[in-house]
CSV table of C-alpha atoms and ligand atoms in Angstrom, one decimal:
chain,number,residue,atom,x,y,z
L,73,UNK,CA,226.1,58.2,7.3
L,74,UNK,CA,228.6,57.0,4.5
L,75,UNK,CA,232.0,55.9,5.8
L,76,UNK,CA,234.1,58.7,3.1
L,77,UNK,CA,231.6,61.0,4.3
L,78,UNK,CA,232.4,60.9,7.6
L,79,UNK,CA,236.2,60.5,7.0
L,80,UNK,CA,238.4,63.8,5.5
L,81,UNK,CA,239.0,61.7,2.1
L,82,UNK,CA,242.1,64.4,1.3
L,83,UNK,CA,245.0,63.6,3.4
L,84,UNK,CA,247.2,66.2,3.1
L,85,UNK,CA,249.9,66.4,0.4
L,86,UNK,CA,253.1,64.6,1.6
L,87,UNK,CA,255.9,67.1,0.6
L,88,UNK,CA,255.9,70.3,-1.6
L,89,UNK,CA,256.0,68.2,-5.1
L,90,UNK,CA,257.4,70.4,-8.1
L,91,UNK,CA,255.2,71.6,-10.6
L,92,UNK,CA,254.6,74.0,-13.4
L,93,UNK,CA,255.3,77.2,-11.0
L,94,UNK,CA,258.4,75.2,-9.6
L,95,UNK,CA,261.2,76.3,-12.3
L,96,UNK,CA,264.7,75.8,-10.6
L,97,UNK,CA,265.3,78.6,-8.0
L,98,UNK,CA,268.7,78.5,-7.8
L,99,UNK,CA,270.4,76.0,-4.4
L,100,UNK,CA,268.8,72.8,-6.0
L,101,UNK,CA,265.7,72.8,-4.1
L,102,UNK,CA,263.8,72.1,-7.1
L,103,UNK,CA,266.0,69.4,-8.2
L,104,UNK,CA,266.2,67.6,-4.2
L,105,UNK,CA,262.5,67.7,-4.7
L,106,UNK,CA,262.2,65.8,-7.7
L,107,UNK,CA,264.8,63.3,-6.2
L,108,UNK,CA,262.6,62.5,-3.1
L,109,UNK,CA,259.3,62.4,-5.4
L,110,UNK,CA,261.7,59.3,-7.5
L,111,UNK,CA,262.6,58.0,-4.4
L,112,UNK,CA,258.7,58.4,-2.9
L,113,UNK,CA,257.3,56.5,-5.7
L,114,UNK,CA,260.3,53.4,-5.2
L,115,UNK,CA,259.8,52.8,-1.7
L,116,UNK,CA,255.8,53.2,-2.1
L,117,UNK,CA,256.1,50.6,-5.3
L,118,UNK,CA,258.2,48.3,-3.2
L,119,UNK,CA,256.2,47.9,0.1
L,120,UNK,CA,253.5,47.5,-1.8
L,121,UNK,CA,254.7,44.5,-3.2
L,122,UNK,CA,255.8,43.2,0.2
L,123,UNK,CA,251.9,44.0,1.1
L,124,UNK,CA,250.5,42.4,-2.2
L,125,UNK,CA,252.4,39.3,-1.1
L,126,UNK,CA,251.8,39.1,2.7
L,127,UNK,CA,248.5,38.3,3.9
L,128,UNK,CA,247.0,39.1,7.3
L,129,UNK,CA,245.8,37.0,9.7
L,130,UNK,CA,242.2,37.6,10.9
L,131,UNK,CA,240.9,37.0,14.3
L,132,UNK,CA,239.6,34.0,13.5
L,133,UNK,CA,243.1,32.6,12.5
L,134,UNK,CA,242.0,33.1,8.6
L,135,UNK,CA,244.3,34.7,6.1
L,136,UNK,CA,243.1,37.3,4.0
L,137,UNK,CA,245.1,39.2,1.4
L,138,UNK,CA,245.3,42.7,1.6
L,139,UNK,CA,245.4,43.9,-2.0
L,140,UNK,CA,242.5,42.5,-3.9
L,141,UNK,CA,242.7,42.7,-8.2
L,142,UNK,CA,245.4,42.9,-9.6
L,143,UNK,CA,248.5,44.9,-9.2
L,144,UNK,CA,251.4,47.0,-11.3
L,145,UNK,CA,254.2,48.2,-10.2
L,146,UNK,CA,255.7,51.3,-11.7
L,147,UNK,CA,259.8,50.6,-10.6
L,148,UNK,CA,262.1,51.4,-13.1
L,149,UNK,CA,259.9,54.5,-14.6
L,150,UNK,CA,260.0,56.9,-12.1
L,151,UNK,CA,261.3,59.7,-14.2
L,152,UNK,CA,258.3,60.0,-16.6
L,153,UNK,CA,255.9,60.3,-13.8
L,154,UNK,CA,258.1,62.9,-12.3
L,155,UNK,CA,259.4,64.7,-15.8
L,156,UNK,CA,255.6,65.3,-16.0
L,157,UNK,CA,254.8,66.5,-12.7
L,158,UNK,CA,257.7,69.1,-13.4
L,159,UNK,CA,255.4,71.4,-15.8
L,160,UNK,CA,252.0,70.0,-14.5
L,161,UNK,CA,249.8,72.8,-14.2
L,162,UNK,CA,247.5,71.7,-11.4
L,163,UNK,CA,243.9,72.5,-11.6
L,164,UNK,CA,244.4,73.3,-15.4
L,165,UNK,CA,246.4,70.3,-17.0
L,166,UNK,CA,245.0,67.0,-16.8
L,167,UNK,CA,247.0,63.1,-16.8
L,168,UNK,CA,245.1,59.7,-18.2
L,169,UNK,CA,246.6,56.9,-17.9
L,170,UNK,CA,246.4,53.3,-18.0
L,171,UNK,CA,246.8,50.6,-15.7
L,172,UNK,CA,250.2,51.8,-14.2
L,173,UNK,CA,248.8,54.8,-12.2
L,174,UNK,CA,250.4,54.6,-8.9
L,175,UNK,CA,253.5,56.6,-9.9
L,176,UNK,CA,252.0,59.1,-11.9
L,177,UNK,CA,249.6,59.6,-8.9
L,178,UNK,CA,252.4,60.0,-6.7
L,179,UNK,CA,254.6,62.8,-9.1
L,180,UNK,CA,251.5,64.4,-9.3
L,181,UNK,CA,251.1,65.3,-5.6
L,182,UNK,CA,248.4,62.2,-4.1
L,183,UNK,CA,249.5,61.3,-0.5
L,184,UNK,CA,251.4,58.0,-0.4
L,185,UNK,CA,248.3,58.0,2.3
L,186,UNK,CA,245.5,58.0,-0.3
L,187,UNK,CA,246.9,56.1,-2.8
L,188,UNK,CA,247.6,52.7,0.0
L,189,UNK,CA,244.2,53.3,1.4
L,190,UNK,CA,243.0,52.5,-2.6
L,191,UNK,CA,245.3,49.7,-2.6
L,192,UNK,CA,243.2,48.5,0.5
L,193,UNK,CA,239.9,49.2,-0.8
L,194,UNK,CA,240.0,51.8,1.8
L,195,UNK,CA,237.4,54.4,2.4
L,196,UNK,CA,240.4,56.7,2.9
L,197,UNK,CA,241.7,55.5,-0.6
L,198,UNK,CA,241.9,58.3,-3.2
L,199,UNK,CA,238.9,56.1,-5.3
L,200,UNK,CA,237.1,55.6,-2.1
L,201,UNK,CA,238.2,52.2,-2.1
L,202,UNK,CA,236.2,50.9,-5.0
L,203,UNK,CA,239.1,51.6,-7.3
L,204,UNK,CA,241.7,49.4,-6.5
L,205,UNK,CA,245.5,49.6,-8.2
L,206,UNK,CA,244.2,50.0,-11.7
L,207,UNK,CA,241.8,52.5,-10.6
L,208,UNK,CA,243.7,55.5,-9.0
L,209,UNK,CA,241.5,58.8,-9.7
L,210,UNK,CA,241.8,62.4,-8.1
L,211,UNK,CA,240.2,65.0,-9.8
L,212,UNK,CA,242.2,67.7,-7.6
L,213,UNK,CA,245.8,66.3,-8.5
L,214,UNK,CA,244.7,65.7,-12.1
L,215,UNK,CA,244.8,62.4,-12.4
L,216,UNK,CA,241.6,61.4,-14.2
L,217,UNK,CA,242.3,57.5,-13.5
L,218,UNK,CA,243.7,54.6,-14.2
L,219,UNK,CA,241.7,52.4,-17.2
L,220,UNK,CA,242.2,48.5,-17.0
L,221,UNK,CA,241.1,48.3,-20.8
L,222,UNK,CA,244.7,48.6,-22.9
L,223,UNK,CA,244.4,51.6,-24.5
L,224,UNK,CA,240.8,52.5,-23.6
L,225,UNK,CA,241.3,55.3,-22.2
L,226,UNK,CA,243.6,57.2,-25.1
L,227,UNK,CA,240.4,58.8,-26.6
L,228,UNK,CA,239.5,60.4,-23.4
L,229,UNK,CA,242.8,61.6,-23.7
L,230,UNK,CA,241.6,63.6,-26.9
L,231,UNK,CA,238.2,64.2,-24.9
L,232,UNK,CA,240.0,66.1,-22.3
L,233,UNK,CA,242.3,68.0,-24.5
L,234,UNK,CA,239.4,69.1,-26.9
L,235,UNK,CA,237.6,70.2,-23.6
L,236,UNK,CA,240.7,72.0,-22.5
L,237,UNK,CA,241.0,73.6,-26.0
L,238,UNK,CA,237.0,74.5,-26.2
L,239,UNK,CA,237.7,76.2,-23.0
L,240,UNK,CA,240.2,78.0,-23.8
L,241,UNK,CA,241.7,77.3,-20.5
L,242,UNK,CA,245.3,77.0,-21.0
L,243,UNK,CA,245.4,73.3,-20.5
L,244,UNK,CA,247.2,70.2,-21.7
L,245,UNK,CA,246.3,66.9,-21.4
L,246,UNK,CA,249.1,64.1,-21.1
L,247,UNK,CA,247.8,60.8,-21.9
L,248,UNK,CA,249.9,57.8,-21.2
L,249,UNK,CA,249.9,54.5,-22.3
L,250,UNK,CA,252.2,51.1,-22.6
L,251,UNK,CA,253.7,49.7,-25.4
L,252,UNK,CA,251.0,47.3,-25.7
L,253,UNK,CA,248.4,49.8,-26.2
L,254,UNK,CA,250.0,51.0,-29.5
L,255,UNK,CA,248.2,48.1,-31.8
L,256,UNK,CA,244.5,49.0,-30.4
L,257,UNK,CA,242.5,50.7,-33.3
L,258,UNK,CA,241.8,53.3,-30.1
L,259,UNK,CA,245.4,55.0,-30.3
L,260,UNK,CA,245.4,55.6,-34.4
L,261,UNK,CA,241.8,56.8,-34.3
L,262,UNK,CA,242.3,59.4,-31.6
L,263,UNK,CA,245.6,60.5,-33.0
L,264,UNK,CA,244.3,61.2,-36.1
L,265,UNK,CA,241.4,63.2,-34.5
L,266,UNK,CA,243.6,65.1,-32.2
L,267,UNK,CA,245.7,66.0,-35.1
L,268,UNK,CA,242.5,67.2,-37.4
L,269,UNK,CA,241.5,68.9,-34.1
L,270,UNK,CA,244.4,70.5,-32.6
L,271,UNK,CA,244.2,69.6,-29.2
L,272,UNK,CA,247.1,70.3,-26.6
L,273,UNK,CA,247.3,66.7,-25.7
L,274,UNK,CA,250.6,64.8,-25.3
L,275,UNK,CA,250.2,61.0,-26.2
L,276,UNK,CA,253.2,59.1,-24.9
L,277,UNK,CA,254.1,55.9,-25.1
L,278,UNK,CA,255.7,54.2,-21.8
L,279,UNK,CA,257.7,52.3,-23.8
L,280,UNK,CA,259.3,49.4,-21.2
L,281,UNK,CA,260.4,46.7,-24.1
L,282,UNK,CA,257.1,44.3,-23.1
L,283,UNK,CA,253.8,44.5,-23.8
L,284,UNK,CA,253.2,42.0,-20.3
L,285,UNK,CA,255.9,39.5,-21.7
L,286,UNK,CA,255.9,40.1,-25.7
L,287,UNK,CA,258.9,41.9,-26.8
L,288,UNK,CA,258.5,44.8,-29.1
L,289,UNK,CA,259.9,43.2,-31.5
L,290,UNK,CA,257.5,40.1,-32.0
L,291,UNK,CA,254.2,42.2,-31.3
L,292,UNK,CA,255.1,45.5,-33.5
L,293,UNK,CA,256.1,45.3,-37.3
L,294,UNK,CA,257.7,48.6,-36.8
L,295,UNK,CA,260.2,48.6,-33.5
L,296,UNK,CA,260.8,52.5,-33.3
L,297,UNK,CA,257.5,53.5,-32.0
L,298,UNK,CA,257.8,57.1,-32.3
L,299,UNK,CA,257.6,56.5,-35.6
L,300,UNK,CA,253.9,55.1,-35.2
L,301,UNK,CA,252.9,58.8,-35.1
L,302,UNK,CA,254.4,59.6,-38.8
L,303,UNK,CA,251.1,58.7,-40.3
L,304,UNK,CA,249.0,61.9,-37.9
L,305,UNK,CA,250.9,64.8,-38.9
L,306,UNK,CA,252.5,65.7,-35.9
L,307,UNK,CA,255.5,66.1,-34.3
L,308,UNK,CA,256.8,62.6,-32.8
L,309,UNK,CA,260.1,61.7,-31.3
L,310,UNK,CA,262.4,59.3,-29.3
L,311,UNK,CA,262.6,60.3,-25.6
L,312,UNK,CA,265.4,59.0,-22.8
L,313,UNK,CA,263.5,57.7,-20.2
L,314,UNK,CA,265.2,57.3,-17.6
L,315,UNK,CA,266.6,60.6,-17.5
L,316,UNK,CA,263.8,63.4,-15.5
L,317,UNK,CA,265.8,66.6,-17.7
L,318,UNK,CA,265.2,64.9,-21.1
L,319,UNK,CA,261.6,63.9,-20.4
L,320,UNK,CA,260.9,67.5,-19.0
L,321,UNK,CA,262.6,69.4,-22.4
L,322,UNK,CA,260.6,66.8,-24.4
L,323,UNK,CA,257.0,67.6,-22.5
L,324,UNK,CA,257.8,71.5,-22.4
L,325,UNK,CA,258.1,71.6,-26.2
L,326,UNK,CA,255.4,69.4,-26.5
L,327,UNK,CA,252.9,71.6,-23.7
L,328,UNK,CA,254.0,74.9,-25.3
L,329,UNK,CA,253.1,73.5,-28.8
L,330,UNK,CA,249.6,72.6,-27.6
L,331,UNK,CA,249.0,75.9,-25.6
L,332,UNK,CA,250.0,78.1,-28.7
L,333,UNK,CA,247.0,76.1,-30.7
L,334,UNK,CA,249.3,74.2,-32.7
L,335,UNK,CA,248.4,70.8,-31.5
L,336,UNK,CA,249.0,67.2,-30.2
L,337,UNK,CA,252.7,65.7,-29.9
L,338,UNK,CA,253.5,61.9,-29.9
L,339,UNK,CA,256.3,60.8,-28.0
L,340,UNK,CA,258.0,57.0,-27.4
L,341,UNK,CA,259.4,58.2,-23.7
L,342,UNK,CA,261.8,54.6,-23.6
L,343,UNK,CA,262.5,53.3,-20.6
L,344,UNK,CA,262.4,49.7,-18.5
L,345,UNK,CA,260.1,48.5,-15.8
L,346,UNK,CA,262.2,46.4,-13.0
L,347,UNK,CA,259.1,44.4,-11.9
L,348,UNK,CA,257.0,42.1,-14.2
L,349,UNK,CA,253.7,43.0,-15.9
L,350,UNK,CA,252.2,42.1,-12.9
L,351,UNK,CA,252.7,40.7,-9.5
L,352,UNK,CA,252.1,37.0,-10.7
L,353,UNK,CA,254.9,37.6,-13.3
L,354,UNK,CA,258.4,35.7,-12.8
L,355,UNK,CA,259.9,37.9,-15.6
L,356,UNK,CA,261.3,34.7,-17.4
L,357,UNK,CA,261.0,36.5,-20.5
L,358,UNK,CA,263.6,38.8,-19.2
L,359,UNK,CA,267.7,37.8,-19.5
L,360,UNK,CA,269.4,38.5,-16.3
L,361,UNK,CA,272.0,40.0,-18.0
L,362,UNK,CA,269.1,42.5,-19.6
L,363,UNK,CA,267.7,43.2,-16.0
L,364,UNK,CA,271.4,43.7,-15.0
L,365,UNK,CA,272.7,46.0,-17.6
L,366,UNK,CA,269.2,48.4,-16.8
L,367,UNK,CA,269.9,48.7,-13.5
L,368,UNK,CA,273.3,50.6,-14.2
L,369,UNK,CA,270.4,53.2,-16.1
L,370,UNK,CA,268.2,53.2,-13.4
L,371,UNK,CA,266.9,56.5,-13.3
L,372,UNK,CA,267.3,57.0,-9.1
L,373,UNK,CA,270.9,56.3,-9.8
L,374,UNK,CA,271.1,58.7,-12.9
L,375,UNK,CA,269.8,61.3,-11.4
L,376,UNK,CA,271.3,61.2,-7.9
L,377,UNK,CA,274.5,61.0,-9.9
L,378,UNK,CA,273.9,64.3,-11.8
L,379,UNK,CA,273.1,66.4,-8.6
L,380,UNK,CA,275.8,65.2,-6.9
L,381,UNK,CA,278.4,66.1,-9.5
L,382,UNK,CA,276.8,69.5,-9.7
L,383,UNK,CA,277.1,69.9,-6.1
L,384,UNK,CA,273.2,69.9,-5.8
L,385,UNK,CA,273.2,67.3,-3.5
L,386,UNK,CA,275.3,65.1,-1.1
L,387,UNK,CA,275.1,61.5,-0.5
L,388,UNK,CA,274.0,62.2,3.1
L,389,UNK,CA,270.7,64.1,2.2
L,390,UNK,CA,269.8,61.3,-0.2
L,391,UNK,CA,270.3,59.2,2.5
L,392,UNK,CA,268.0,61.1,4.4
L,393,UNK,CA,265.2,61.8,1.9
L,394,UNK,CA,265.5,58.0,1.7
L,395,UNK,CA,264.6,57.2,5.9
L,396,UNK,CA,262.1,59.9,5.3
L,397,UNK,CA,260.2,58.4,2.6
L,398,UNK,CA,260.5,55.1,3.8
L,399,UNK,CA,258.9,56.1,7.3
L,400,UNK,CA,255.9,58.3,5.3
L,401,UNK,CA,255.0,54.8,3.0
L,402,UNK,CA,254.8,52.7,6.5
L,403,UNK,CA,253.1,55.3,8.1
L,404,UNK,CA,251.0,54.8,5.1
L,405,UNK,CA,250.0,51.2,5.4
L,406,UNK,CA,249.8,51.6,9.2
L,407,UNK,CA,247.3,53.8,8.3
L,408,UNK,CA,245.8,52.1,5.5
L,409,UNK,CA,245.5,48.7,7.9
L,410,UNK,CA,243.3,51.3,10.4
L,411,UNK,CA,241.2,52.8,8.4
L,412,UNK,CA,237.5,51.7,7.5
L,413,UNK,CA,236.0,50.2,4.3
L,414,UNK,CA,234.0,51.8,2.5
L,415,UNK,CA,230.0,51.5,3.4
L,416,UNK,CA,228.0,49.0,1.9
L,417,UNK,CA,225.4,52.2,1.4
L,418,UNK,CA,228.1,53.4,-0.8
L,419,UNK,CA,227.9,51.0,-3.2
L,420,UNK,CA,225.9,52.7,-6.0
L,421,UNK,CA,227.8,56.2,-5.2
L,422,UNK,CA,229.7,57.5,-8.2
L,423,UNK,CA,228.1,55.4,-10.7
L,424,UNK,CA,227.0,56.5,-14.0
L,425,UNK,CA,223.7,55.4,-14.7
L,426,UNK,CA,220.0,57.1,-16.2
L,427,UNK,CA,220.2,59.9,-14.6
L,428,UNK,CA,223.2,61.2,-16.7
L,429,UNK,CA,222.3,64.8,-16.3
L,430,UNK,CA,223.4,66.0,-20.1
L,431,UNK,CA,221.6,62.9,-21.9
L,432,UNK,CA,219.7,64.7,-24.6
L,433,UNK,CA,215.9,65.0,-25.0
G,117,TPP,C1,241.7,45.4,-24.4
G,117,TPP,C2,242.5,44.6,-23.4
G,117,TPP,N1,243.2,43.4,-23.9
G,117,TPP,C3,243.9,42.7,-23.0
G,117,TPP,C4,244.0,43.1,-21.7
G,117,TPP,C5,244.9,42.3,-20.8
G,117,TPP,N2,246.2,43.0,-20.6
G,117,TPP,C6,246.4,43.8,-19.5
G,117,TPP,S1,247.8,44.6,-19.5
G,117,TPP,C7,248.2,43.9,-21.0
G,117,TPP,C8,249.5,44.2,-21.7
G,117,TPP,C9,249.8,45.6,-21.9
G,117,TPP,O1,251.2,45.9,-22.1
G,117,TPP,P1,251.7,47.3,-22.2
G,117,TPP,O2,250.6,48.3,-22.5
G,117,TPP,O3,252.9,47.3,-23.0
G,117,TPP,O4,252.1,47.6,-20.7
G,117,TPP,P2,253.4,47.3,-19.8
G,117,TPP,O5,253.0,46.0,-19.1
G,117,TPP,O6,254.5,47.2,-20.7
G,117,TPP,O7,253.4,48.4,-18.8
G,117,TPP,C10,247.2,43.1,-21.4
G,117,TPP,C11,247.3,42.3,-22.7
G,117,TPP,C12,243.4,44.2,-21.3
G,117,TPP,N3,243.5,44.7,-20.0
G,117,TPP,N4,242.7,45.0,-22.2
């Protein structure tokens, strides 16, 4: 029998993670969840570069690395993932996003579990393995994947939402996509379609300063992306990134806009990525005084400072929240390191191919 088959393939969710029913309830609750969920996606993004780098010895004294592909890292823009998961309507919203997926995974409620058993090519993994990092897909969180192909997947983005608004469902889709992704022919065509249409889709740039190690400023003629929308006839602005209560007013606006029919909104959601492009990247594009002077905005920092001064939380539980992550992402590659691969009779599961069931006659 299949290996995910035999295998329950949903770990169970690792904490209560805020979402569109989770408005603030008064005693902070809402906003010490939101902090761990920052902290979550950190630790997970760190140890998995220790993991990336380390390889393990095999009984025959070989070396083998345990992350195949390539690999992302999300540090340094925690607060979009988790502004998002803040008014995320599971089961009706939807997320697509691009090669950065492990954080939005994360916010959106995948297991730290899951998502290191896809970073192992796992059977466990939340793509059954056959993903890998840029490949992170879970129907039932609503993350409909990680692309590899820069800015591939933004018309699925306006798939989704035109599904969404067909249905009549309520829905929203939040498509998210690098800076890089903003000069592919793909972002202007499906902006101007999900304009003309009226989806509720959110189209956001991530906007970390590099497009893998081009500045902004040499690979777009105009540096203020929001104002790439201005052509599409819909609302666009400028959003602080590193701070979870501005990027949750922005997507609110933005969500309520699409349910009431009214369409898509564009939004450069600025922030900075601590980690290179990738994990074979030295950053030597990057000042250390520029790397230094981000650090003091680190979102973790901005908002742990916010709730403490409004007495929402005290140094002690983010200590706390902090062992308590950090013993739920090792527990997470301990597990990861057990489990199986996936089947070599899996091989062709999943895959699209004639037997499409809606092909037309
Ligand atoms: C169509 C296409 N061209 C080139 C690449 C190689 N590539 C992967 S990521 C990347 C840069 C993307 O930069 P950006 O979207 O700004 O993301 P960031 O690294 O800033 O998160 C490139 C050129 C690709 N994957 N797809």
């Amino acid at each position: 029998m299949a290996v995910a088959n035999e295998l329950e393939r949903k770990v169970k969710l690792s904490a209560p993670i805020p979402n569109g029913n989770g408005q603030p309830q008064g005693g902070g609750e809402v906003e010490r969840q939101r902090l761990r969920t920052m902290l979550l996606i950190r630790r997970f993004e760190e140890k998995t570069y220790v993991q990336y780098t380390e390889p393990r010895t095999l009984p025959d004294g070989s070396k083998e690395m345990k992350i195949g592909g390539f690999c992302h890292l999300y540090s340094g823009q925690e607060a979009v993932a988790v502004g998002i998961a803040a008014i995320f309507k599971k089961g009706i919203d939807a997320l697509v996003n691009g090669y950065r997926c492990h954080g939005h995974s994360l916010a959106l409620g995948m297991s730290p579990r899951a998502a290191m058993a896809e970073l192992f090519g796992r059977a466990t993994g939340c793509s059954k393995g056959k993903g890998g990092s840029m490949h992170f897909f879970d129907k039932e969180v609503g993350n409909h994947g990680g692309h590899g192909i820069v800015g591939g997947h933004i018309p699925l983005g306006l798939g989704f939402a035109f599904a969404q608004k067909y249905k009549k469902n309520g829905g929203v889709t939040y498509c998210l996509f690098g800076d890089g992704a903003i000069n592919q022919g793909t972002f202007n065509e499906a902006l101007n379609m999900a304009s003309l249409l009226k989806v509720p889709a959110v189209f956001m740039v991530e906007n970390n300063g590099v497009a893998m190690g081009t500045q902004v400023e040499r690979h777009s003629a105009e540096r203020d992306l929001a104002k790439r929308a201005l052509g599409y006839n819909m609302p666009t602005e400028n959003v602080d990134g590193n701070d979870v209560d501005a990027v949750i007013a922005a997507m609110t606006k933005a969500a309520e806009r699409g349910m009431r029919g009214e369409g898509p909104t564009f939004y450069s959601v600025n922030t900075y990525r601590f980690r290179g492009h990738s994990m074979s990247d030295a950053m030597k594009y990057r000042p250390k005084e520029e790397a230094e002077k981000a650090k003091l905005r680190d979102p973790i920092l901005l908002y742990s400072e916010k709730l403490k001064s409004r007495g929402l939380v005290t140094q002690e539980q983010i200590e706390a929240m902090e062992a308590e992550v950090q013993s739920e992402v090792n527990q997470a590659v301990e597990q990861a390191e057990a489990d199986p691969n996936p089947g070599l009779d899996e091989r062709f599961d999943d895959i699209l191919a004639e037997t499409y069931p809606y092909q037309p006659k």
